[in-house]
Amino acid sequence: MASIAVIPGDGIGAEVTAEAVRLLELLRGEGLPLSWRTFDYSAERYLATGVALPPGGREELASFDAIFLGALGDPRVPDMAHAREILLETRFRLDLYVNVRPVRLLHASHTPLKDRTERDIDFVIFRENTEGPYVGAGGFLKPGTPDEVAIQEWLATRKGVERILRHAFEAARRRPRRRLVMVDKHNALRFASEIWHRVFREVAKEYPDVEARHLFADTACLLLVQDPSQFEVIVTDNLFGDLLSDLGAALAGGLGLAPSANLNPQTGKGLFEPVHGSAPGIAGTGRANPMAALLTAAMMLEFLGQGEAAARVERAVRACIAEDLVTPDLGGSLTTRAAGQAVLDRLSKGAA
Ligand code: NAD
Ligand code: IPM
Ligand code: MN
């Protein structure tokens, strides 16, 4: 029996997670060995109690086979203190160093690029998930004065860089064209990006069968829009990966379709979340697209050894997109619930 900790979170995070849970219910009803428990870690709870995660909370989450998270973020917590504790610290403490963010155009009509089809937009971003400028090293000097100084350190360790690079090279080996692009900014970031560049050149030598290239982050943005078909595997730092994954999502139909997984392949721990945030602007309106969350649930099912169920979910999502059974972000008129239901209907009818 696979156990899942479910954290709906804030805003549309909770709304799309409700659809993912209904998917799990349907699959469990079919006999899939799944169990889950819901945790109300959120801005609401943080504001009410002053605590983002109770003592022992993270250890408890880690005891599940997988964690599913909707999204965190609430205008009432402007410094994102609760999200840092619940999401970023969990990525760090569980050492979930591989952030997998696939970018796949599921239907040609949903890319903003001219004359591009499904074949042109199909790559995966491996975002380093435990280092970079995200580690929270830094501080303020003379806060609140005209002489105030802010320092934000950018961490890159040899081990941290090497392990994500190796993971990406291994993944590139399994892709048809065996193409990998490492993205950094070593023309400007003299230290953190330079170690990426050096280790990349070393590791690349061990993978002569992989066509490995380097791009500066700015050029990578340019080329992703000009010709996304050249990309198969992208590996990059935490911050660049965050930026490129939203850009990638935009190429493939928007944040409403972008799934992600945070993994540690050595410990077998995994946290699954759509790439999007809590979207406070549309929270409560029923306009949130649940498909990113459903595709994220598919990634989680695959991870839990339920590859067949994962493939069915993906086919059901594709079928709905092809039939325009979609929310307003994709030009449809369905609500979050109705779009989720359309996917479930296709699954249970056996159409998928
Ligand atoms: P966002 O991803 O929440 O929204 C960006 C834009 O995309 C908005 O216009 C939103 O309406 C739209 N959008 C996002 N998901 C959608 C969906 N499923 N269906 C339809 N439209 C969708 O980013 P933001 O507005 O910059 O951030 C809002 C909050 O979420 C902030 O507090 C931010 O820090 C947080 N955030 C959290 C996560 C996470 O928990 N993993 C990720 C990103 C942002
Ligand atoms: C993401 C989000 C987070 C990140 C935020 C909420 C801290 O944007 O998962 O992409 O920057 O990693
Ligand atoms: Mn992001």
mmCIF file of C-alpha atoms and ligand atoms in Angstrom:
data_model
loop_
_atom_site.group_PDB
_atom_site.id
_atom_site.type_symbol
_atom_site.label_atom_id
_atom_site.label_comp_id
_atom_site.label_asym_id
_atom_site.label_seq_id
_atom_site.Cartn_x
_atom_site.Cartn_y
_atom_site.Cartn_z
ATOM 1 C CA MET A 1 0.000 0.000 0.000
ATOM 2 C CA ALA A 2 1.501 3.326 -1.076
ATOM 3 C CA SER A 3 0.971 6.138 1.426
ATOM 4 C CA ILE A 4 0.703 9.768 0.361
ATOM 5 C CA ALA A 5 0.792 12.945 2.449
ATOM 6 C CA VAL A 6 -1.467 15.504 0.788
ATOM 7 C CA ILE A 7 -0.953 19.231 1.468
ATOM 8 C CA PRO A 8 -3.554 21.251 -0.456
ATOM 9 C CA GLY A 9 -2.003 24.558 0.692
ATOM 10 C CA ASP A 10 -3.304 27.974 -0.308
ATOM 11 C CA GLY A 11 -5.514 29.531 -2.983
ATOM 12 C CA ILE A 12 -5.929 27.445 -6.106
ATOM 13 C CA GLY A 13 -3.482 24.932 -4.589
ATOM 14 C CA ALA A 14 -6.398 23.602 -2.537
ATOM 15 C CA GLU A 15 -8.794 23.733 -5.501
ATOM 16 C CA VAL A 16 -6.611 21.734 -7.883
ATOM 17 C CA THR A 17 -5.555 19.318 -5.134
ATOM 18 C CA ALA A 18 -9.236 18.491 -4.581
ATOM 19 C CA GLU A 19 -9.314 17.247 -8.185
ATOM 20 C CA ALA A 20 -6.109 15.254 -7.724
ATOM 21 C CA VAL A 21 -7.614 13.625 -4.633
ATOM 22 C CA ARG A 22 -10.766 12.737 -6.561
ATOM 23 C CA LEU A 23 -8.486 11.079 -9.102
ATOM 24 C CA LEU A 24 -6.807 9.072 -6.335
ATOM 25 C CA GLU A 25 -10.235 8.084 -5.020
ATOM 26 C CA LEU A 26 -11.278 6.799 -8.424
ATOM 27 C CA LEU A 27 -8.080 4.782 -8.818
ATOM 28 C CA ARG A 28 -8.342 3.390 -5.295
ATOM 29 C CA GLY A 29 -11.910 2.376 -6.124
ATOM 30 C CA GLU A 30 -10.509 0.405 -9.058
ATOM 31 C CA GLY A 31 -8.258 -1.460 -6.626
ATOM 32 C CA LEU A 32 -5.036 0.519 -6.756
ATOM 33 C CA PRO A 33 -3.260 0.190 -3.395
ATOM 34 C CA LEU A 34 -3.236 3.862 -2.418
ATOM 35 C CA SER A 35 -3.849 5.571 0.904
ATOM 36 C CA TRP A 36 -3.436 9.198 1.854
ATOM 37 C CA ARG A 37 -3.771 11.651 4.669
ATOM 38 C CA THR A 38 -4.446 15.356 4.287
ATOM 39 C CA PHE A 39 -2.461 17.976 6.197
ATOM 40 C CA ASP A 40 -3.808 21.526 6.531
ATOM 41 C CA TYR A 41 -0.394 23.219 6.427
ATOM 42 C CA SER A 42 -1.201 26.556 4.853
ATOM 43 C CA ALA A 43 -1.207 30.324 5.294
ATOM 44 C CA GLU A 44 -4.523 30.007 7.112
ATOM 45 C CA ARG A 45 -3.081 27.714 9.733
ATOM 46 C CA TYR A 46 0.129 29.735 9.956
ATOM 47 C CA LEU A 47 -1.824 32.952 10.540
ATOM 48 C CA ALA A 48 -4.009 31.274 13.141
ATOM 49 C CA THR A 49 -1.249 29.512 15.082
ATOM 50 C CA GLY A 50 2.002 31.283 14.180
ATOM 51 C CA VAL A 51 3.417 27.900 13.232
ATOM 52 C CA ALA A 52 3.924 26.676 9.663
ATOM 53 C CA LEU A 53 4.847 23.077 10.499
ATOM 54 C CA PRO A 54 4.334 21.638 14.000
ATOM 55 C CA PRO A 55 7.266 20.005 15.817
ATOM 56 C CA GLY A 56 7.962 16.663 14.143
ATOM 57 C CA GLY A 57 5.788 17.702 11.193
ATOM 58 C CA ARG A 58 8.460 17.351 8.564
ATOM 59 C CA GLU A 59 9.577 13.953 9.879
ATOM 60 C CA GLU A 60 5.963 12.835 9.729
ATOM 61 C CA LEU A 61 5.645 13.996 6.117
ATOM 62 C CA ALA A 62 8.881 12.191 5.284
ATOM 63 C CA SER A 63 7.468 8.929 6.613
ATOM 64 C CA PHE A 64 4.982 8.760 3.715
ATOM 65 C CA ASP A 65 5.947 7.163 0.402
ATOM 66 C CA ALA A 66 5.230 10.441 -1.380
ATOM 67 C CA ILE A 67 4.105 13.982 -0.641
ATOM 68 C CA PHE A 68 1.637 15.828 -2.875
ATOM 69 C CA LEU A 69 1.495 19.604 -2.516
ATOM 70 C CA GLY A 70 -0.968 21.962 -4.219
ATOM 71 C CA ALA A 71 0.657 25.393 -3.857
ATOM 72 C CA LEU A 72 1.548 27.882 -1.156
ATOM 73 C CA GLY A 73 1.378 31.649 -1.163
ATOM 74 C CA ASP A 74 -0.976 34.156 0.374
ATOM 75 C CA PRO A 75 -0.967 37.950 0.209
ATOM 76 C CA ARG A 76 -1.415 37.988 3.994
ATOM 77 C CA VAL A 77 2.033 36.376 4.388
ATOM 78 C CA PRO A 78 4.105 38.660 2.164
ATOM 79 C CA ASP A 79 7.468 37.210 3.180
ATOM 80 C CA MET A 80 6.300 33.654 2.336
ATOM 81 C CA ALA A 81 7.577 32.518 5.762
ATOM 82 C CA HIS A 82 5.181 29.557 5.839
ATOM 83 C CA ALA A 83 6.071 28.493 2.289
ATOM 84 C CA ARG A 84 9.776 28.594 3.055
ATOM 85 C CA GLU A 85 9.198 26.291 6.003
ATOM 86 C CA ILE A 86 6.733 23.919 4.352
ATOM 87 C CA LEU A 87 8.115 23.774 0.802
ATOM 88 C CA LEU A 88 11.684 25.078 0.533
ATOM 89 C CA GLU A 89 12.874 23.584 3.833
ATOM 90 C CA THR A 90 11.313 20.256 2.904
ATOM 91 C CA ARG A 91 13.192 20.296 -0.405
ATOM 92 C CA PHE A 92 16.388 21.033 1.550
ATOM 93 C CA ARG A 93 15.965 18.769 4.566
ATOM 94 C CA LEU A 94 14.795 15.762 2.566
ATOM 95 C CA ASP A 95 17.612 16.595 0.151
ATOM 96 C CA LEU A 96 15.251 16.456 -2.835
ATOM 97 C CA TYR A 97 17.960 17.653 -5.161
ATOM 98 C CA VAL A 98 16.329 16.719 -8.465
ATOM 99 C CA ASN A 99 13.481 18.991 -9.515
ATOM 100 C CA VAL A 100 12.049 17.412 -12.656
ATOM 101 C CA ARG A 101 9.967 19.777 -14.778
ATOM 102 C CA PRO A 102 8.846 18.236 -18.057
ATOM 103 C CA VAL A 103 7.791 20.626 -20.828
ATOM 104 C CA ARG A 104 5.605 18.863 -23.358
ATOM 105 C CA LEU A 105 3.162 20.386 -25.738
ATOM 106 C CA LEU A 106 0.116 18.138 -25.462
ATOM 107 C CA HIS A 107 -1.840 19.822 -28.235
ATOM 108 C CA ALA A 108 -0.466 22.057 -30.981
ATOM 109 C CA SER A 109 -3.203 24.646 -30.486
ATOM 110 C CA HIS A 110 -1.904 25.572 -27.033
ATOM 111 C CA THR A 111 1.535 26.948 -27.780
ATOM 112 C CA PRO A 112 1.841 30.699 -28.339
ATOM 113 C CA LEU A 113 4.608 29.989 -30.873
ATOM 114 C CA LYS A 114 3.749 30.131 -34.543
ATOM 115 C CA ASP A 115 3.773 26.922 -36.587
ATOM 116 C CA ARG A 116 4.970 24.705 -33.761
ATOM 117 C CA THR A 117 3.626 21.232 -33.149
ATOM 118 C CA GLU A 118 3.812 18.649 -30.400
ATOM 119 C CA ARG A 119 7.062 17.297 -31.867
ATOM 120 C CA ASP A 120 8.828 20.649 -31.464
ATOM 121 C CA ILE A 121 8.208 21.119 -27.762
ATOM 122 C CA ASP A 122 9.206 18.104 -25.729
ATOM 123 C CA PHE A 123 12.004 18.527 -23.243
ATOM 124 C CA VAL A 124 12.681 18.205 -19.549
ATOM 125 C CA ILE A 125 14.306 20.631 -17.169
ATOM 126 C CA PHE A 126 16.359 19.233 -14.312
ATOM 127 C CA ARG A 127 16.540 22.044 -11.807
ATOM 128 C CA GLU A 128 19.037 21.752 -8.946
ATOM 129 C CA ASN A 129 16.795 22.021 -5.922
ATOM 130 C CA THR A 130 18.910 22.393 -2.783
ATOM 131 C CA GLU A 131 21.489 25.102 -3.480
ATOM 132 C CA GLY A 132 21.912 28.316 -5.462
ATOM 133 C CA PRO A 133 20.645 31.606 -4.068
ATOM 134 C CA TYR A 134 17.739 29.749 -2.428
ATOM 135 C CA VAL A 135 19.627 28.565 0.657
ATOM 136 C CA GLY A 136 18.810 31.666 2.665
ATOM 137 C CA ALA A 137 22.408 32.644 3.438
ATOM 138 C CA GLY A 138 22.751 36.390 3.782
ATOM 139 C CA GLY A 139 21.231 39.190 5.708
ATOM 140 C CA PHE A 140 20.710 42.880 6.132
ATOM 141 C CA LEU A 141 23.147 45.389 7.543
ATOM 142 C CA LYS A 142 21.867 48.645 8.987
ATOM 143 C CA PRO A 143 18.260 47.733 8.160
ATOM 144 C CA GLY A 144 15.850 50.580 7.796
ATOM 145 C CA THR A 145 18.577 53.197 7.336
ATOM 146 C CA PRO A 146 19.666 54.940 4.134
ATOM 147 C CA ASP A 147 22.868 52.877 4.369
ATOM 148 C CA GLU A 148 21.049 49.564 4.402
ATOM 149 C CA VAL A 149 22.853 46.662 2.722
ATOM 150 C CA ALA A 150 21.336 43.338 1.639
ATOM 151 C CA ILE A 151 23.507 40.314 0.924
ATOM 152 C CA GLN A 152 22.242 37.087 -0.678
ATOM 153 C CA GLU A 153 24.770 34.309 -1.081
ATOM 154 C CA TRP A 154 24.680 31.906 -4.028
ATOM 155 C CA LEU A 155 25.771 28.434 -2.949
ATOM 156 C CA ALA A 156 27.198 25.880 -5.356
ATOM 157 C CA THR A 157 28.985 22.826 -4.003
ATOM 158 C CA ARG A 158 31.046 20.428 -6.038
ATOM 159 C CA LYS A 159 28.947 17.493 -4.818
ATOM 160 C CA GLY A 160 25.658 19.290 -5.361
ATOM 161 C CA VAL A 161 26.522 20.337 -8.886
ATOM 162 C CA GLU A 162 27.991 16.990 -9.847
ATOM 163 C CA ARG A 163 25.062 14.893 -8.687
ATOM 164 C CA ILE A 164 22.412 16.856 -10.593
ATOM 165 C CA LEU A 165 24.607 16.935 -13.696
ATOM 166 C CA ARG A 166 25.060 13.166 -13.542
ATOM 167 C CA HIS A 167 21.353 12.656 -13.074
ATOM 168 C CA ALA A 168 20.643 14.789 -16.147
ATOM 169 C CA PHE A 169 23.277 13.035 -18.267
ATOM 170 C CA GLU A 170 21.786 9.659 -17.344
ATOM 171 C CA ALA A 171 18.349 10.956 -18.337
ATOM 172 C CA ALA A 172 19.738 12.319 -21.615
ATOM 173 C CA ARG A 173 21.019 8.825 -22.418
ATOM 174 C CA ARG A 174 17.450 7.583 -22.351
ATOM 175 C CA ARG A 175 16.184 10.253 -24.767
ATOM 176 C CA PRO A 176 16.031 9.582 -28.531
ATOM 177 C CA ARG A 177 18.495 12.310 -29.555
ATOM 178 C CA ARG A 178 20.665 12.192 -26.405
ATOM 179 C CA ARG A 179 20.933 15.954 -26.246
ATOM 180 C CA LEU A 180 21.731 17.902 -23.108
ATOM 181 C CA VAL A 181 22.103 21.626 -22.496
ATOM 182 C CA MET A 182 23.656 22.960 -19.303
ATOM 183 C CA VAL A 183 22.573 26.497 -18.525
ATOM 184 C CA ASP A 184 24.620 28.864 -16.378
ATOM 185 C CA LYS A 185 25.839 32.431 -16.389
ATOM 186 C CA HIS A 186 29.569 32.070 -15.865
ATOM 187 C CA ASN A 187 30.308 35.193 -17.864
ATOM 188 C CA ALA A 188 28.842 37.194 -14.984
ATOM 189 C CA LEU A 189 28.622 34.945 -11.933
ATOM 190 C CA ARG A 190 32.304 34.286 -11.529
ATOM 191 C CA PHE A 191 32.240 31.666 -8.814
ATOM 192 C CA ALA A 192 28.953 29.795 -8.495
ATOM 193 C CA SER A 193 28.476 29.498 -12.238
ATOM 194 C CA GLU A 194 32.104 28.713 -12.882
ATOM 195 C CA ILE A 195 32.029 25.591 -10.750
ATOM 196 C CA TRP A 196 28.988 24.490 -12.752
ATOM 197 C CA HIS A 197 30.890 25.058 -15.932
ATOM 198 C CA ARG A 198 34.016 23.217 -14.805
ATOM 199 C CA VAL A 199 32.182 20.207 -13.405
ATOM 200 C CA PHE A 200 29.980 20.090 -16.493
ATOM 201 C CA ARG A 201 33.018 19.803 -18.764
ATOM 202 C CA GLU A 202 34.447 17.001 -16.606
ATOM 203 C CA VAL A 203 31.236 15.002 -16.343
ATOM 204 C CA ALA A 204 30.500 15.442 -20.061
ATOM 205 C CA LYS A 205 33.691 13.551 -20.878
ATOM 206 C CA GLU A 206 32.211 10.483 -19.220
ATOM 207 C CA TYR A 207 29.189 10.667 -21.527
ATOM 208 C CA PRO A 208 30.660 10.783 -25.029
ATOM 209 C CA ASP A 209 27.381 9.368 -26.353
ATOM 210 C CA VAL A 210 25.486 12.467 -25.140
ATOM 211 C CA GLU A 211 25.624 15.621 -27.258
ATOM 212 C CA ALA A 212 26.274 18.134 -24.479
ATOM 213 C CA ARG A 213 26.222 21.900 -24.951
ATOM 214 C CA HIS A 214 26.480 24.896 -22.730
ATOM 215 C CA LEU A 215 24.273 27.987 -22.994
ATOM 216 C CA PHE A 216 24.230 31.176 -21.016
ATOM 217 C CA ALA A 217 20.906 31.633 -19.257
ATOM 218 C CA ASP A 218 19.939 34.701 -21.291
ATOM 219 C CA THR A 219 20.652 32.932 -24.576
ATOM 220 C CA ALA A 220 18.763 29.875 -23.370
ATOM 221 C CA CYS A 221 15.655 32.075 -22.916
ATOM 222 C CA LEU A 222 16.087 33.403 -26.438
ATOM 223 C CA LEU A 223 16.556 30.002 -28.068
ATOM 224 C CA LEU A 224 13.731 28.389 -26.113
ATOM 225 C CA VAL A 225 11.346 30.799 -27.774
ATOM 226 C CA GLN A 226 13.053 30.907 -31.187
ATOM 227 C CA ASP A 227 13.451 27.170 -31.609
ATOM 228 C CA PRO A 228 12.410 24.929 -28.718
ATOM 229 C CA SER A 229 12.834 21.813 -30.869
ATOM 230 C CA GLN A 230 16.590 21.828 -30.237
ATOM 231 C CA PHE A 231 16.092 21.044 -26.531
ATOM 232 C CA GLU A 232 15.759 17.619 -25.022
ATOM 233 C CA VAL A 233 17.330 17.800 -21.546
ATOM 234 C CA ILE A 234 18.172 21.053 -19.761
ATOM 235 C CA VAL A 235 20.101 20.997 -16.502
ATOM 236 C CA THR A 236 20.633 24.093 -14.450
ATOM 237 C CA ASP A 237 20.848 25.830 -11.121
ATOM 238 C CA ASN A 238 17.950 26.364 -8.730
ATOM 239 C CA LEU A 239 17.130 29.958 -9.736
ATOM 240 C CA PHE A 240 17.679 29.569 -13.475
ATOM 241 C CA GLY A 241 15.601 26.392 -13.313
ATOM 242 C CA ASP A 242 12.769 28.255 -11.626
ATOM 243 C CA LEU A 243 12.754 30.887 -14.365
ATOM 244 C CA LEU A 244 13.179 28.491 -17.270
ATOM 245 C CA SER A 245 10.417 26.240 -16.009
ATOM 246 C CA ASP A 246 7.831 29.039 -16.140
ATOM 247 C CA LEU A 247 9.101 29.980 -19.588
ATOM 248 C CA GLY A 248 8.862 26.336 -20.610
ATOM 249 C CA ALA A 249 5.335 26.136 -19.187
ATOM 250 C CA ALA A 250 4.360 29.142 -21.301
ATOM 251 C CA LEU A 251 5.599 27.382 -24.449
ATOM 252 C CA ALA A 252 3.468 24.338 -23.720
ATOM 253 C CA GLY A 253 0.122 25.871 -22.843
ATOM 254 C CA GLY A 254 0.765 27.718 -19.614
ATOM 255 C CA LEU A 255 1.070 26.980 -15.935
ATOM 256 C CA GLY A 256 -2.239 25.157 -15.937
ATOM 257 C CA LEU A 257 -0.533 22.219 -17.654
ATOM 258 C CA ALA A 258 2.922 22.115 -16.032
ATOM 259 C CA PRO A 259 3.693 19.294 -13.573
ATOM 260 C CA SER A 260 6.786 18.745 -11.442
ATOM 261 C CA ALA A 261 8.497 16.327 -9.090
ATOM 262 C CA ASN A 262 11.118 16.921 -6.390
ATOM 263 C CA LEU A 263 13.145 13.760 -5.908
ATOM 264 C CA ASN A 264 16.066 12.180 -4.169
ATOM 265 C CA PRO A 265 16.849 9.072 -6.218
ATOM 266 C CA GLN A 266 19.138 7.719 -3.484
ATOM 267 C CA THR A 267 16.682 7.882 -0.560
ATOM 268 C CA GLY A 268 13.600 7.303 -2.711
ATOM 269 C CA LYS A 269 11.836 10.366 -1.262
ATOM 270 C CA GLY A 270 9.571 12.435 -3.506
ATOM 271 C CA LEU A 271 7.448 15.571 -3.284
ATOM 272 C CA PHE A 272 5.096 16.284 -6.175
ATOM 273 C CA GLU A 273 3.603 19.689 -7.003
ATOM 274 C CA PRO A 274 2.395 21.559 -10.029
ATOM 275 C CA VAL A 275 4.819 24.268 -11.181
ATOM 276 C CA HIS A 276 2.231 26.979 -10.602
ATOM 277 C CA GLY A 277 1.571 28.898 -7.437
ATOM 278 C CA SER A 278 -1.558 29.744 -5.470
ATOM 279 C CA ALA A 279 -2.779 32.277 -8.091
ATOM 280 C CA PRO A 280 -4.612 34.535 -5.621
ATOM 281 C CA GLY A 281 -6.103 36.502 -8.528
ATOM 282 C CA ILE A 282 -8.307 33.592 -9.602
ATOM 283 C CA ALA A 283 -8.615 31.695 -6.307
ATOM 284 C CA GLY A 284 -12.233 31.023 -5.438
ATOM 285 C CA THR A 285 -13.508 31.690 -8.960
ATOM 286 C CA GLY A 286 -13.408 28.106 -10.268
ATOM 287 C CA ARG A 287 -11.138 29.181 -13.105
ATOM 288 C CA ALA A 288 -8.037 27.242 -12.033
ATOM 289 C CA ASN A 289 -6.926 24.570 -14.461
ATOM 290 C CA PRO A 290 -6.598 21.294 -12.530
ATOM 291 C CA MET A 291 -4.627 19.538 -15.278
ATOM 292 C CA ALA A 292 -1.173 20.500 -13.994
ATOM 293 C CA ALA A 293 -2.158 18.916 -10.679
ATOM 294 C CA LEU A 294 -3.544 15.815 -12.418
ATOM 295 C CA LEU A 295 -0.395 15.447 -14.530
ATOM 296 C CA THR A 296 1.608 15.896 -11.325
ATOM 297 C CA ALA A 297 -0.440 13.102 -9.757
ATOM 298 C CA ALA A 298 0.476 11.005 -12.810
ATOM 299 C CA MET A 299 4.169 11.670 -12.150
ATOM 300 C CA MET A 300 3.604 10.594 -8.553
ATOM 301 C CA LEU A 301 1.803 7.392 -9.609
ATOM 302 C CA GLU A 302 4.706 6.533 -11.902
ATOM 303 C CA PHE A 303 7.098 7.089 -9.001
ATOM 304 C CA LEU A 304 4.953 4.835 -6.800
ATOM 305 C CA GLY A 305 5.254 2.014 -9.321
ATOM 306 C CA GLN A 306 1.847 2.577 -10.929
ATOM 307 C CA GLY A 307 3.110 3.355 -14.416
ATOM 308 C CA GLU A 308 0.019 2.034 -16.146
ATOM 309 C CA ALA A 309 -2.319 4.243 -14.116
ATOM 310 C CA ALA A 310 0.005 7.193 -14.769
ATOM 311 C CA ALA A 311 -0.157 6.617 -18.521
ATOM 312 C CA ARG A 312 -3.958 6.359 -18.382
ATOM 313 C CA VAL A 313 -4.222 9.672 -16.525
ATOM 314 C CA GLU A 314 -2.036 11.323 -19.100
ATOM 315 C CA ARG A 315 -4.094 9.919 -21.962
ATOM 316 C CA ALA A 316 -7.289 11.109 -20.282
ATOM 317 C CA VAL A 317 -5.862 14.628 -19.918
ATOM 318 C CA ARG A 318 -4.769 14.623 -23.566
ATOM 319 C CA ALA A 319 -8.223 13.449 -24.661
ATOM 320 C CA CYS A 320 -9.913 16.291 -22.765
ATOM 321 C CA ILE A 321 -7.538 18.830 -24.233
ATOM 322 C CA ALA A 322 -8.141 17.481 -27.732
ATOM 323 C CA GLU A 323 -11.907 17.796 -27.170
ATOM 324 C CA ASP A 324 -11.563 21.299 -25.678
ATOM 325 C CA LEU A 325 -12.930 20.186 -22.336
ATOM 326 C CA VAL A 326 -10.817 22.812 -20.639
ATOM 327 C CA THR A 327 -10.755 25.810 -18.313
ATOM 328 C CA PRO A 328 -10.584 29.477 -19.476
ATOM 329 C CA ASP A 329 -6.759 29.619 -19.518
ATOM 330 C CA LEU A 330 -6.928 27.198 -22.458
ATOM 331 C CA GLY A 331 -9.845 28.950 -24.086
ATOM 332 C CA GLY A 332 -12.592 26.787 -22.606
ATOM 333 C CA SER A 333 -15.440 27.497 -20.257
ATOM 334 C CA LEU A 334 -15.248 24.611 -17.797
ATOM 335 C CA THR A 335 -14.785 25.155 -14.083
ATOM 336 C CA THR A 336 -11.984 23.499 -12.147
ATOM 337 C CA ARG A 337 -14.410 20.835 -10.969
ATOM 338 C CA ALA A 338 -15.922 20.233 -14.412
ATOM 339 C CA ALA A 339 -12.502 19.954 -16.068
ATOM 340 C CA GLY A 340 -11.388 17.541 -13.342
ATOM 341 C CA GLN A 341 -14.598 15.573 -13.825
ATOM 342 C CA ALA A 342 -14.054 15.400 -17.589
ATOM 343 C CA VAL A 343 -10.693 13.736 -16.987
ATOM 344 C CA LEU A 344 -12.215 11.315 -14.470
ATOM 345 C CA ASP A 345 -15.034 10.478 -16.897
ATOM 346 C CA ARG A 346 -12.580 9.574 -19.612
ATOM 347 C CA LEU A 347 -10.612 7.473 -17.168
ATOM 348 C CA SER A 348 -13.584 5.559 -15.838
ATOM 349 C CA LYS A 349 -15.206 5.075 -19.244
ATOM 350 C CA GLY A 350 -12.059 3.245 -20.191
ATOM 351 C CA ALA A 351 -11.517 5.721 -23.008
ATOM 352 C CA ALA A 352 -8.060 6.240 -21.607
HETATM 353 P P1 NAD B 1 1.178 31.764 -10.012
HETATM 354 O O1 NAD B 1 1.808 30.575 -10.597
HETATM 355 O O2 NAD B 1 0.317 31.528 -8.825
HETATM 356 O O3 NAD B 1 0.294 32.507 -11.124
HETATM 357 C C1 NAD B 1 0.884 33.083 -12.288
HETATM 358 C C2 NAD B 1 -0.206 33.332 -13.339
HETATM 359 O O4 NAD B 1 -0.663 32.090 -13.866
HETATM 360 C C3 NAD B 1 -1.468 34.013 -12.776
HETATM 361 O O5 NAD B 1 -1.996 34.827 -13.801
HETATM 362 C C4 NAD B 1 -2.396 32.864 -12.500
HETATM 363 O O6 NAD B 1 -3.759 33.232 -12.526
HETATM 364 C C5 NAD B 1 -2.034 31.886 -13.613
HETATM 365 N N1 NAD B 1 -2.193 30.477 -13.201
HETATM 366 C C6 NAD B 1 -1.364 29.777 -12.391
HETATM 367 N N2 NAD B 1 -1.802 28.531 -12.227
HETATM 368 C C7 NAD B 1 -2.923 28.425 -12.955
HETATM 369 C C8 NAD B 1 -3.858 27.372 -13.168
HETATM 370 N N3 NAD B 1 -3.691 26.167 -12.613
HETATM 371 N N4 NAD B 1 -4.914 27.623 -13.959
HETATM 372 C C9 NAD B 1 -5.094 28.820 -14.540
HETATM 373 N N5 NAD B 1 -4.253 29.846 -14.369
HETATM 374 C C10 NAD B 1 -3.182 29.654 -13.577
HETATM 375 O O7 NAD B 1 2.339 32.797 -9.695
HETATM 376 P P2 NAD B 1 2.299 34.171 -8.872
HETATM 377 O O8 NAD B 1 1.016 34.880 -9.120
HETATM 378 O O9 NAD B 1 3.566 34.834 -9.154
HETATM 379 O O10 NAD B 1 2.340 33.699 -7.365
HETATM 380 C C11 NAD B 1 1.208 33.591 -6.503
HETATM 381 C C12 NAD B 1 1.664 33.015 -5.180
HETATM 382 O O11 NAD B 1 2.063 31.667 -5.349
HETATM 383 C C13 NAD B 1 2.877 33.746 -4.612
HETATM 384 O O12 NAD B 1 2.718 33.799 -3.218
HETATM 385 C C14 NAD B 1 4.036 32.849 -5.004
HETATM 386 O O13 NAD B 1 5.140 33.001 -4.145
HETATM 387 C C15 NAD B 1 3.397 31.492 -4.871
HETATM 388 N N6 NAD B 1 4.016 30.400 -5.643
HETATM 389 C C16 NAD B 1 3.999 29.173 -5.054
HETATM 390 C C17 NAD B 1 4.462 28.064 -5.733
HETATM 391 C C18 NAD B 1 4.406 26.730 -5.066
HETATM 392 O O14 NAD B 1 3.805 26.573 -4.024
HETATM 393 N N7 NAD B 1 5.009 25.698 -5.632
HETATM 394 C C19 NAD B 1 4.916 28.212 -7.046
HETATM 395 C C20 NAD B 1 4.920 29.484 -7.635
HETATM 396 C C21 NAD B 1 4.448 30.570 -6.924
HETATM 397 C C1 IPM B 2 8.394 26.999 -7.686
HETATM 398 C C2 IPM B 2 8.076 28.249 -6.887
HETATM 399 C C3 IPM B 2 8.935 28.329 -5.638
HETATM 400 C C4 IPM B 2 10.384 28.381 -6.069
HETATM 401 C C5 IPM B 2 8.578 29.510 -4.716
HETATM 402 C C6 IPM B 2 7.167 29.415 -4.220
HETATM 403 C C7 IPM B 2 9.519 29.671 -3.570
HETATM 404 O O1 IPM B 2 8.210 29.387 -7.694
HETATM 405 O O2 IPM B 2 8.286 25.895 -7.127
HETATM 406 O O3 IPM B 2 8.691 27.109 -8.875
HETATM 407 O O4 IPM B 2 10.895 29.462 -6.411
HETATM 408 O O5 IPM B 2 11.022 27.329 -6.068
HETATM 409 MN MN MN B 3 8.524 28.927 -9.811
#
